[in-house]
Coordinates of N, CA and C in Angstrom, one line a residue:
Chain A
A1 N -109.6 -99.9 16.4 CA -110.9 -100.2 16.0 C -111.6 -101.1 17.0
Q2 N -112.9 -100.9 17.1 CA -113.6 -101.8 18.1 C -114.2 -102.9 17.3
K3 N -114.0 -104.2 17.7 CA -114.7 -105.2 17.0 C -114.7 -106.5 17.9
V4 N -115.5 -107.4 17.4 CA -115.7 -108.7 18.1 C -115.4 -109.8 17.0
T5 N -114.5 -110.7 17.4 CA -114.2 -111.8 16.5 C -114.5 -113.2 17.0
Q6 N -115.4 -113.9 16.3 CA -115.7 -115.2 16.6 C -115.1 -116.1 15.5
A7 N -113.9 -116.5 15.7 CA -113.1 -117.2 14.6 C -113.7 -118.5 14.1
Q8 N -114.4 -119.2 15.0 CA -115.1 -120.4 14.7 C -116.4 -120.2 14.0
T9 N -116.4 -120.4 12.7 CA -117.7 -120.2 12.0 C -118.7 -121.3 12.3
E10 N -118.2 -122.5 12.3 CA -119.1 -123.7 12.5 C -118.3 -124.8 13.3
I11 N -119.0 -125.3 14.2 CA -118.4 -126.4 15.0 C -119.4 -127.6 15.1
S12 N -118.9 -128.8 15.0 CA -119.7 -130.0 15.2 C -119.1 -130.9 16.2
V13 N -119.9 -131.3 17.2 CA -119.4 -132.2 18.2 C -120.5 -133.2 18.5
V14 N -120.0 -134.4 19.0 CA -121.0 -135.4 19.3 C -121.5 -135.1 20.7
E15 N -122.8 -135.5 20.9 CA -123.5 -135.2 22.1 C -122.7 -135.7 23.3
K16 N -122.7 -135.0 24.4 CA -122.0 -135.3 25.7 C -120.6 -134.8 25.7
E17 N -120.1 -134.4 24.5 CA -118.7 -133.8 24.5 C -118.8 -132.4 25.1
D18 N -117.7 -131.9 25.6 CA -117.6 -130.5 25.9 C -117.1 -129.7 24.7
V19 N -117.6 -128.4 24.7 CA -117.2 -127.6 23.5 C -117.0 -126.2 24.0
T20 N -116.0 -125.5 23.5 CA -115.7 -124.1 23.8 C -115.9 -123.2 22.6
L21 N -116.6 -122.2 22.8 CA -116.8 -121.2 21.7 C -116.0 -120.0 22.0
D22 N -115.1 -119.6 21.1 CA -114.2 -118.5 21.4 C -114.8 -117.1 21.0
C23 N -114.4 -116.1 21.8 CA -114.8 -114.7 21.5 C -113.6 -113.8 21.8
V24 N -113.1 -113.1 20.9 CA -112.0 -112.1 21.1 C -112.5 -110.8 20.7
Y25 N -112.3 -109.8 21.6 CA -112.8 -108.5 21.4 C -111.7 -107.5 21.3
E26 N -112.0 -106.3 20.8 CA -111.0 -105.3 20.7 C -111.7 -103.9 21.0
T27 N -111.2 -103.2 22.0 CA -111.8 -101.9 22.3 C -110.7 -101.1 23.1
R28 N -110.9 -99.8 22.9 CA -110.0 -98.8 23.7 C -110.7 -98.4 25.0
D29 N -111.9 -98.7 25.1 CA -112.7 -98.3 26.3 C -112.2 -99.0 27.5
T30 N -112.2 -98.4 28.7 CA -111.9 -99.1 29.9 C -113.2 -99.7 30.5
T31 N -114.3 -99.1 30.1 CA -115.6 -99.6 30.6 C -116.4 -100.1 29.4
Y32 N -116.7 -101.4 29.5 CA -117.5 -102.0 28.5 C -118.2 -103.2 29.0
Y33 N -119.1 -103.8 28.2 CA -119.9 -104.9 28.6 C -119.8 -106.0 27.5
L34 N -119.8 -107.2 27.9 CA -119.7 -108.3 27.0 C -121.0 -109.2 27.2
F35 N -121.4 -109.7 26.1 CA -122.7 -110.5 26.1 C -122.5 -111.8 25.3
W36 N -123.3 -112.8 25.7 CA -123.4 -114.0 24.8 C -124.9 -114.2 24.6
Y37 N -125.3 -114.4 23.3 CA -126.7 -114.7 23.0 C -126.7 -116.0 22.2
K38 N -127.8 -116.7 22.3 CA -128.1 -118.0 21.6 C -129.2 -117.8 20.6
Q39 N -129.0 -118.2 19.4 CA -130.1 -118.1 18.4 C -130.4 -119.5 17.9
P40 N -131.5 -120.1 18.5 CA -131.9 -121.5 18.0 C -132.5 -121.4 16.6
P41 N -132.8 -122.5 16.0 CA -133.4 -122.5 14.7 C -134.6 -121.6 14.5
S42 N -135.3 -121.4 15.6 CA -136.5 -120.6 15.5 C -136.2 -119.1 15.1
G43 N -135.0 -118.7 15.4 CA -134.5 -117.4 15.0 C -134.5 -116.3 16.1
E44 N -135.2 -116.6 17.1 CA -135.2 -115.5 18.2 C -134.0 -115.6 19.1
L45 N -133.3 -114.5 19.2 CA -132.1 -114.5 20.1 C -132.5 -114.6 21.6
V46 N -131.7 -115.4 22.3 CA -131.9 -115.5 23.7 C -130.7 -115.1 24.5
F47 N -130.9 -114.2 25.4 CA -129.8 -113.7 26.2 C -129.3 -114.8 27.1
L48 N -127.9 -114.9 27.2 CA -127.3 -115.9 28.1 C -126.6 -115.2 29.3
I49 N -125.8 -114.2 29.0 CA -125.0 -113.7 30.1 C -124.5 -112.3 29.7
R50 N -124.3 -111.4 30.7 CA -123.6 -110.1 30.5 C -122.5 -110.0 31.5
R51 N -121.4 -109.4 31.1 CA -120.3 -109.2 32.0 C -119.8 -107.8 31.8
N52 N -119.5 -107.1 32.9 CA -118.8 -105.8 32.7 C -117.3 -105.9 32.8
S53 N -116.6 -104.9 32.3 CA -115.2 -105.0 32.2 C -114.5 -105.0 33.5
F54 N -115.2 -104.7 34.6 CA -114.5 -104.7 35.9 C -114.8 -106.0 36.7
D55 N -115.5 -106.9 36.1 CA -115.8 -108.1 36.8 C -115.2 -109.3 36.0
E56 N -114.0 -109.8 36.4 CA -113.4 -110.8 35.7 C -113.6 -112.2 36.3
Q57 N -114.6 -112.3 37.2 CA -114.9 -113.6 37.7 C -115.5 -114.5 36.7
N58 N -115.1 -115.7 36.7 CA -115.7 -116.6 35.8 C -117.1 -117.0 36.3
E59 N -118.0 -117.4 35.4 CA -119.4 -117.6 35.7 C -119.7 -119.0 35.3
I60 N -120.5 -119.7 36.1 CA -121.0 -121.0 35.8 C -122.5 -121.0 36.0
S61 N -123.2 -121.5 35.0 CA -124.7 -121.7 35.1 C -125.1 -123.0 34.5
G62 N -125.2 -124.0 35.4 CA -125.5 -125.3 34.9 C -124.4 -125.9 34.1
R63 N -124.7 -126.2 32.9 CA -123.7 -126.8 32.0 C -122.9 -125.7 31.2
Y64 N -123.3 -124.5 31.4 CA -122.7 -123.4 30.8 C -121.6 -122.7 31.7
S65 N -120.5 -122.3 31.1 CA -119.5 -121.5 31.9 C -118.9 -120.5 30.9
W66 N -118.4 -119.4 31.5 CA -117.8 -118.4 30.8 C -116.5 -118.0 31.4
N67 N -115.5 -117.8 30.6 CA -114.1 -117.5 31.0 C -113.8 -116.1 30.4
F68 N -113.7 -115.1 31.3 CA -113.4 -113.7 30.9 C -112.0 -113.4 31.2
Q69 N -111.1 -113.1 30.3 CA -109.7 -112.8 30.5 C -109.4 -111.5 29.8
K70 N -109.3 -110.4 30.6 CA -108.9 -109.1 30.0 C -107.5 -109.1 29.4
S71 N -106.6 -109.9 30.0 CA -105.2 -109.9 29.5 C -105.2 -110.4 28.0
T72 N -106.1 -111.2 27.6 CA -106.1 -111.7 26.3 C -107.3 -111.2 25.5
S73 N -108.1 -110.3 26.1 CA -109.3 -109.8 25.5 C -110.2 -110.9 25.0
S74 N -110.4 -111.8 25.8 CA -111.3 -113.0 25.4 C -112.4 -113.2 26.4
F75 N -113.5 -113.7 25.9 CA -114.7 -114.0 26.7 C -115.2 -115.3 26.1
N76 N -114.6 -116.4 26.5 CA -115.0 -117.7 25.9 C -116.1 -118.4 26.6
F77 N -116.9 -119.2 25.9 CA -118.1 -119.8 26.4 C -117.9 -121.3 26.2
T78 N -118.1 -122.1 27.3 CA -118.0 -123.5 27.3 C -119.3 -124.2 27.7
I79 N -119.6 -125.2 26.9 CA -120.8 -126.0 27.2 C -120.3 -127.4 27.6
T80 N -120.6 -127.8 28.8 CA -120.2 -129.1 29.3 C -121.3 -130.1 29.0
A81 N -120.8 -131.3 28.6 CA -121.8 -132.4 28.4 C -122.9 -131.9 27.4
S82 N -122.5 -131.6 26.2 CA -123.4 -130.9 25.3 C -124.6 -131.8 25.0
Q83 N -125.7 -131.2 24.6 CA -126.9 -131.9 24.3 C -127.4 -131.4 22.9
V84 N -128.2 -132.1 22.3 CA -128.7 -131.8 20.9 C -129.4 -130.4 21.0
V85 N -130.1 -130.1 22.1 CA -130.8 -128.8 22.2 C -129.9 -127.6 22.3
D86 N -128.6 -127.9 22.4 CA -127.6 -126.8 22.4 C -127.3 -126.4 21.0
S87 N -127.8 -127.1 20.0 CA -127.5 -126.7 18.6 C -128.1 -125.4 18.3
A88 N -127.3 -124.5 17.9 CA -127.8 -123.1 17.6 C -126.6 -122.3 17.1
V89 N -126.9 -121.0 16.8 CA -125.9 -120.1 16.5 C -125.7 -119.2 17.8
Y90 N -124.4 -119.1 18.1 CA -124.1 -118.3 19.4 C -123.4 -117.1 19.0
F91 N -123.8 -115.9 19.5 CA -123.2 -114.6 19.2 C -122.6 -114.1 20.5
C92 N -121.4 -113.5 20.3 CA -120.8 -112.7 21.3 C -121.0 -111.3 20.9
A93 N -121.1 -110.4 21.9 CA -121.4 -109.0 21.6 C -120.6 -108.1 22.6
L94 N -120.3 -106.9 22.2 CA -119.5 -105.9 23.0 C -120.3 -104.6 23.0
F95 N -120.5 -104.1 24.2 CA -121.0 -102.7 24.2 C -120.0 -101.8 24.8
M96 N -119.7 -100.7 24.1 CA -118.7 -99.8 24.6 C -119.3 -98.5 25.1
N97 N -118.9 -98.2 26.4 CA -119.5 -97.1 27.1 C -119.3 -95.8 26.3
R98 N -118.1 -95.6 25.9 CA -117.7 -94.3 25.3 C -118.5 -94.1 24.0
D99 N -118.6 -95.1 23.2 CA -119.2 -95.0 21.9 C -120.7 -95.2 22.0
D100 N -121.2 -95.7 23.1 CA -122.6 -96.0 23.3 C -123.2 -96.8 22.1
K101 N -122.5 -97.9 21.8 CA -123.0 -98.7 20.7 C -122.6 -100.2 21.0
I102 N -123.4 -101.1 20.5 CA -123.1 -102.5 20.6 C -122.7 -103.1 19.3
I103 N -121.8 -104.0 19.4 CA -121.3 -104.7 18.2 C -121.4 -106.2 18.4
F104 N -121.9 -106.9 17.4 CA -122.1 -108.3 17.5 C -121.0 -109.0 16.7
G105 N -120.5 -110.1 17.1 CA -119.7 -111.0 16.3 C -120.5 -111.6 15.2
K106 N -119.9 -112.3 14.3 CA -120.6 -113.0 13.2 C -121.3 -114.3 13.6
G107 N -121.0 -114.7 14.8 CA -121.6 -115.9 15.3 C -120.9 -117.2 15.0
T108 N -121.1 -118.2 15.9 CA -120.6 -119.5 15.7 C -121.8 -120.5 15.6
R109 N -121.9 -121.2 14.5 CA -122.9 -122.2 14.4 C -122.5 -123.5 15.0
L110 N -123.2 -124.0 16.0 CA -122.8 -125.2 16.8 C -123.8 -126.3 16.4
H111 N -123.3 -127.4 16.0 CA -124.1 -128.6 15.7 C -123.7 -129.7 16.8
I112 N -124.7 -130.1 17.5 CA -124.5 -131.2 18.4 C -125.1 -132.5 17.8
L113 N -124.3 -133.4 17.5 CA -124.7 -134.6 16.8 C -125.1 -135.7 17.8
P114 N -126.2 -136.3 17.6 CA -126.7 -137.4 18.5 C -125.9 -138.7 18.4
Chain B
S1 N -145.3 -110.6 32.9 CA -144.0 -110.7 32.2 C -144.1 -110.0 30.9
Q2 N -142.9 -109.7 30.4 CA -142.8 -108.9 29.2 C -142.8 -109.8 28.0
T3 N -143.4 -109.3 26.9 CA -143.5 -110.0 25.7 C -143.2 -109.0 24.5
I4 N -142.6 -109.5 23.5 CA -142.3 -108.7 22.4 C -142.8 -109.4 21.1
H5 N -143.6 -108.6 20.3 CA -144.2 -109.2 19.1 C -143.7 -108.5 17.9
Q6 N -143.6 -109.3 16.8 CA -143.2 -108.7 15.5 C -144.1 -109.3 14.5
W7 N -144.5 -108.5 13.5 CA -145.2 -109.0 12.4 C -144.9 -108.1 11.2
P8 N -145.0 -108.8 10.0 CA -145.4 -110.2 9.8 C -144.2 -111.1 10.1
A9 N -144.4 -112.4 10.1 CA -143.3 -113.3 10.3 C -142.5 -113.5 9.1
T10 N -143.1 -113.5 7.9 CA -142.4 -113.6 6.7 C -143.0 -112.6 5.7
L11 N -142.2 -112.2 4.8 CA -142.7 -111.2 3.8 C -141.9 -111.3 2.5
V12 N -142.6 -111.3 1.4 CA -141.9 -111.3 0.1 C -142.4 -110.1 -0.6
Q13 N -141.5 -109.2 -1.0 CA -141.9 -108.0 -1.6 C -141.0 -107.7 -2.9
P14 N -141.6 -107.1 -3.9 CA -140.8 -106.8 -5.1 C -139.9 -105.5 -4.8
V15 N -138.9 -105.5 -5.6 CA -138.0 -104.3 -5.6 C -138.8 -103.1 -5.9
G16 N -138.6 -102.0 -5.1 CA -139.2 -100.8 -5.3 C -140.5 -100.6 -4.5
S17 N -141.0 -101.6 -3.9 CA -142.2 -101.6 -3.1 C -141.9 -101.0 -1.7
P18 N -142.9 -100.5 -1.0 CA -142.7 -100.0 0.3 C -142.7 -101.1 1.3
L19 N -142.2 -100.8 2.5 CA -142.1 -101.7 3.6 C -142.6 -101.1 4.9
S20 N -143.3 -101.9 5.7 CA -143.6 -101.5 7.1 C -143.6 -102.8 8.0
L21 N -142.6 -102.8 8.9 CA -142.5 -103.9 9.9 C -142.9 -103.3 11.2
E22 N -143.6 -104.0 12.0 CA -144.0 -103.5 13.3 C -143.6 -104.4 14.4
C23 N -143.3 -103.7 15.5 CA -142.8 -104.4 16.7 C -143.5 -103.7 17.9
T24 N -144.0 -104.5 18.8 CA -144.7 -104.0 20.0 C -144.2 -104.8 21.2
V25 N -144.1 -104.1 22.3 CA -143.7 -104.7 23.6 C -144.8 -104.6 24.6
E26 N -145.0 -105.7 25.3 CA -146.0 -105.6 26.4 C -145.4 -105.9 27.7
G27 N -145.9 -105.3 28.8 CA -145.5 -105.6 30.1 C -144.4 -104.8 30.6
T28 N -144.0 -103.7 30.0 CA -143.0 -102.8 30.5 C -143.3 -101.4 30.0
S29 N -142.7 -100.5 30.6 CA -142.9 -99.1 30.2 C -141.5 -98.4 29.8
N30 N -141.6 -97.5 28.9 CA -140.4 -96.8 28.4 C -139.2 -97.7 28.1
P31 N -139.4 -98.7 27.3 CA -138.3 -99.6 27.0 C -137.4 -98.9 26.0
N32 N -136.1 -99.3 26.0 CA -135.3 -99.0 24.8 C -135.6 -100.0 23.7
L33 N -135.7 -99.5 22.5 CA -136.1 -100.4 21.4 C -135.1 -100.4 20.3
Y34 N -134.9 -101.5 19.7 CA -133.8 -101.7 18.7 C -134.4 -102.4 17.4
W35 N -133.8 -102.1 16.3 CA -134.0 -102.9 15.1 C -132.7 -103.4 14.6
Y36 N -132.6 -104.7 14.3 CA -131.4 -105.3 13.8 C -131.7 -105.9 12.5
R37 N -130.7 -106.1 11.6 CA -130.8 -106.9 10.4 C -129.7 -108.0 10.5
Q38 N -130.1 -109.2 10.1 CA -129.2 -110.3 10.0 C -129.2 -110.8 8.6
A39 N -128.2 -110.5 7.8 CA -128.1 -111.0 6.5 C -127.6 -112.5 6.5
A40 N -127.9 -113.2 5.5 CA -127.5 -114.7 5.5 C -126.0 -114.8 5.7
G41 N -125.7 -115.7 6.7 CA -124.3 -116.0 7.0 C -123.5 -114.9 7.7
R42 N -124.2 -113.8 8.1 CA -123.5 -112.7 8.8 C -124.1 -112.5 10.2
G43 N -123.4 -111.7 10.9 CA -123.9 -111.3 12.2 C -125.0 -110.3 12.2
L44 N -125.3 -109.8 13.4 CA -126.4 -108.8 13.5 C -125.8 -107.4 13.3
Q45 N -126.6 -106.7 12.6 CA -126.2 -105.3 12.3 C -127.3 -104.4 13.0
L46 N -126.9 -103.5 13.9 CA -127.8 -102.6 14.5 C -128.2 -101.5 13.5
L47 N -129.5 -101.4 13.3 CA -130.0 -100.4 12.3 C -130.4 -99.1 13.0
F48 N -131.3 -99.3 14.0 CA -131.9 -98.1 14.7 C -132.1 -98.5 16.2
Y49 N -132.0 -97.5 17.0 CA -132.4 -97.7 18.4 C -133.2 -96.4 18.9
S50 N -134.0 -96.6 19.9 CA -134.8 -95.6 20.4 C -134.9 -95.6 21.9
V51 N -134.7 -94.5 22.6 CA -134.8 -94.4 24.0 C -136.1 -93.8 24.5
G52 N -136.9 -93.4 23.5 CA -138.2 -92.8 23.9 C -139.0 -92.5 22.7
I53 N -140.3 -92.1 22.9 CA -141.2 -91.7 21.8 C -140.5 -90.6 21.0
G54 N -140.5 -90.9 19.7 CA -140.0 -89.9 18.7 C -138.5 -89.7 18.7
Q55 N -137.8 -90.5 19.5 CA -136.3 -90.4 19.6 C -135.7 -91.6 18.9
I56 N -135.1 -91.4 17.7 CA -134.6 -92.4 16.9 C -133.1 -92.1 16.6
S57 N -132.3 -93.1 16.8 CA -130.9 -93.0 16.4 C -130.6 -94.0 15.3
S58 N -130.0 -93.5 14.3 CA -129.7 -94.4 13.1 C -128.2 -94.8 13.2
E59 N -128.0 -96.0 13.0 CA -126.6 -96.5 13.0 C -126.0 -96.7 11.6
V60 N -126.9 -96.9 10.7 CA -126.4 -97.2 9.3 C -127.2 -96.4 8.3
P61 N -126.6 -95.5 7.6 CA -127.3 -94.8 6.5 C -127.8 -95.7 5.4
Q62 N -129.0 -95.6 5.1 CA -129.6 -96.5 4.1 C -131.0 -96.0 3.7
N63 N -131.7 -96.8 3.0 CA -133.0 -96.4 2.6 C -134.1 -96.8 3.5
L64 N -133.7 -97.2 4.7 CA -134.7 -97.6 5.8 C -134.8 -96.5 6.8
S65 N -136.0 -96.4 7.4 CA -136.2 -95.4 8.5 C -137.0 -96.1 9.6
A66 N -137.0 -95.5 10.7 CA -137.7 -96.1 11.9 C -138.5 -95.0 12.6
S67 N -139.6 -95.4 13.2 CA -140.4 -94.4 13.9 C -140.9 -95.1 15.2
R68 N -141.2 -94.3 16.2 CA -141.7 -94.8 17.5 C -142.9 -93.9 17.8
P69 N -144.0 -94.2 17.3 CA -145.2 -93.4 17.5 C -145.8 -93.5 18.9
Q70 N -145.6 -94.6 19.6 CA -146.1 -94.9 20.9 C -144.9 -95.5 21.7
D71 N -145.1 -95.5 23.0 CA -144.0 -95.9 23.9 C -143.5 -97.3 23.7
R72 N -144.5 -98.2 23.3 CA -144.1 -99.6 23.1 C -144.2 -100.1 21.7
Q73 N -144.2 -99.2 20.8 CA -144.3 -99.5 19.4 C -143.2 -99.0 18.6
F74 N -142.6 -99.8 17.8 CA -141.4 -99.4 17.0 C -141.6 -99.9 15.5
I75 N -141.5 -99.1 14.6 CA -141.8 -99.4 13.2 C -140.6 -99.2 12.3
L76 N -140.4 -100.1 11.5 CA -139.3 -100.0 10.5 C -139.9 -99.9 9.1
S77 N -139.5 -98.9 8.3 CA -140.1 -98.6 7.1 C -139.1 -98.4 6.0
S78 N -139.7 -98.5 4.7 CA -138.9 -98.1 3.6 C -139.9 -97.6 2.5
K79 N -139.5 -96.6 1.8 CA -140.4 -96.2 0.7 C -140.2 -97.0 -0.6
K80 N -138.9 -97.5 -0.8 CA -138.6 -98.3 -2.0 C -137.6 -99.3 -1.6
L81 N -138.0 -100.6 -1.6 CA -137.1 -101.7 -1.2 C -136.0 -101.9 -2.3
L82 N -134.8 -102.3 -1.8 CA -133.8 -102.8 -2.7 C -133.5 -104.3 -2.5
L83 N -132.9 -104.9 -3.4 CA -132.6 -106.3 -3.3 C -131.8 -106.6 -2.0
S84 N -130.9 -105.6 -1.7 CA -130.0 -105.8 -0.6 C -130.7 -105.6 0.8
D85 N -131.9 -105.3 0.7 CA -132.7 -105.2 2.0 C -133.2 -106.5 2.5
S86 N -133.0 -107.6 1.7 CA -133.4 -108.9 2.1 C -132.6 -109.3 3.3
G87 N -133.3 -110.0 4.2 CA -132.7 -110.4 5.4 C -133.7 -110.8 6.5
F88 N -133.1 -111.0 7.7 CA -133.9 -111.4 8.9 C -133.9 -110.2 9.8
Y89 N -135.1 -109.6 10.0 CA -135.1 -108.4 10.8 C -135.6 -108.7 12.2
L90 N -134.8 -108.3 13.2 CA -135.1 -108.5 14.6 C -135.4 -107.3 15.3
C91 N -136.4 -107.3 16.1 CA -136.7 -106.2 17.0 C -136.3 -106.6 18.4
A92 N -135.8 -105.7 19.3 CA -135.4 -106.1 20.6 C -135.7 -104.9 21.6
W93 N -135.8 -105.3 22.8 CA -136.0 -104.2 23.8 C -135.1 -104.5 25.0
S94 N -134.8 -103.4 25.7 CA -134.0 -103.5 27.0 C -134.6 -102.5 28.0
A95 N -134.4 -102.8 29.2 CA -135.0 -102.0 30.3 C -134.1 -100.9 30.7
G96 N -132.8 -101.1 30.7 CA -131.9 -100.1 31.2 C -131.3 -99.2 30.2
L97 N -130.2 -98.6 30.5 CA -129.6 -97.6 29.6 C -129.3 -98.4 28.3
A98 N -129.5 -97.7 27.2 CA -129.4 -98.3 25.9 C -128.1 -99.0 25.7
G99 N -128.2 -100.3 25.4 CA -127.0 -101.1 25.0 C -126.3 -101.7 26.2
R100 N -126.4 -101.2 27.4 CA -125.6 -101.7 28.5 C -126.3 -103.0 29.0
D101 N -127.6 -103.0 29.0 CA -128.4 -104.1 29.6 C -128.7 -105.2 28.5
E102 N -129.0 -106.3 29.1 CA -129.3 -107.4 28.2 C -130.6 -107.0 27.3
Q103 N -130.6 -107.5 26.1 CA -131.7 -107.2 25.3 C -132.6 -108.5 25.1
Y104 N -133.8 -108.3 24.8 CA -134.8 -109.4 24.6 C -135.4 -109.2 23.2
F105 N -135.2 -110.3 22.5 CA -135.5 -110.2 21.1 C -136.9 -110.8 20.7
G106 N -137.5 -110.2 19.7 CA -138.7 -110.8 19.1 C -138.4 -111.9 18.2
P107 N -139.5 -112.5 17.6 CA -139.3 -113.7 16.8 C -138.8 -113.4 15.4
G108 N -138.7 -112.2 15.0 CA -138.1 -111.8 13.7 C -139.1 -111.8 12.6
T109 N -138.7 -111.1 11.5 CA -139.4 -111.1 10.3 C -138.4 -111.4 9.2
R110 N -138.7 -112.4 8.4 CA -137.8 -112.8 7.3 C -138.3 -112.1 6.0
L111 N -137.5 -111.2 5.5 CA -137.9 -110.4 4.4 C -137.1 -110.8 3.1
T112 N -137.8 -111.1 2.1 CA -137.2 -111.5 0.8 C -137.7 -110.5 -0.2
V113 N -136.7 -109.8 -0.8 CA -137.0 -108.8 -1.8 C -136.7 -109.4 -3.2
T114 N -137.7 -109.5 -4.1 CA -137.5 -110.2 -5.3 C -137.4 -109.2 -6.5

């Protein structure tokens, strides 16, 4: 079965702490794409990153970094020196080439406390 | 730049009433268009997607339908709403092949069926 698991339903950390959001996926496809989206309180999802299954390089963008490990089927997202504006729901998603469909995880609600 | 609009922003409708939600995209041609539903405390569920005028793919059988009368217009409809149709409806677009590319989301419509 193809699915995306975000086991952390809700996380609270104090501002300036680092936090990692976990994403574990399951697919039989050899070609697939992974995504992270941010949903702030306003409700509109914002695209953060896309990774294809052949690119296992980790990515860093400012305070955000992503760790893609095919061996463990994980695509984790780390926020360094968190800020209150990072408070949001974060979704991991998987697009499978063979099935031509995208599946979203249930999201992790992140609270950054001042 | 591209912009995606959705209206209305909020809607309260009685059970059995019809529904029409509209989504339009500006600043791009021949976008792939998507309708998602986000129920309270759950992830995003893809309802419909469209790769062109009049081309609609349904992901979930239900009492909702979608239409794409113009290149940059996507409409979600129902003839008779159910209580279970309550949720947050998001429209999105992508430039590339359906699902593989990052998607850009509208502000959403919060629907409450009473």
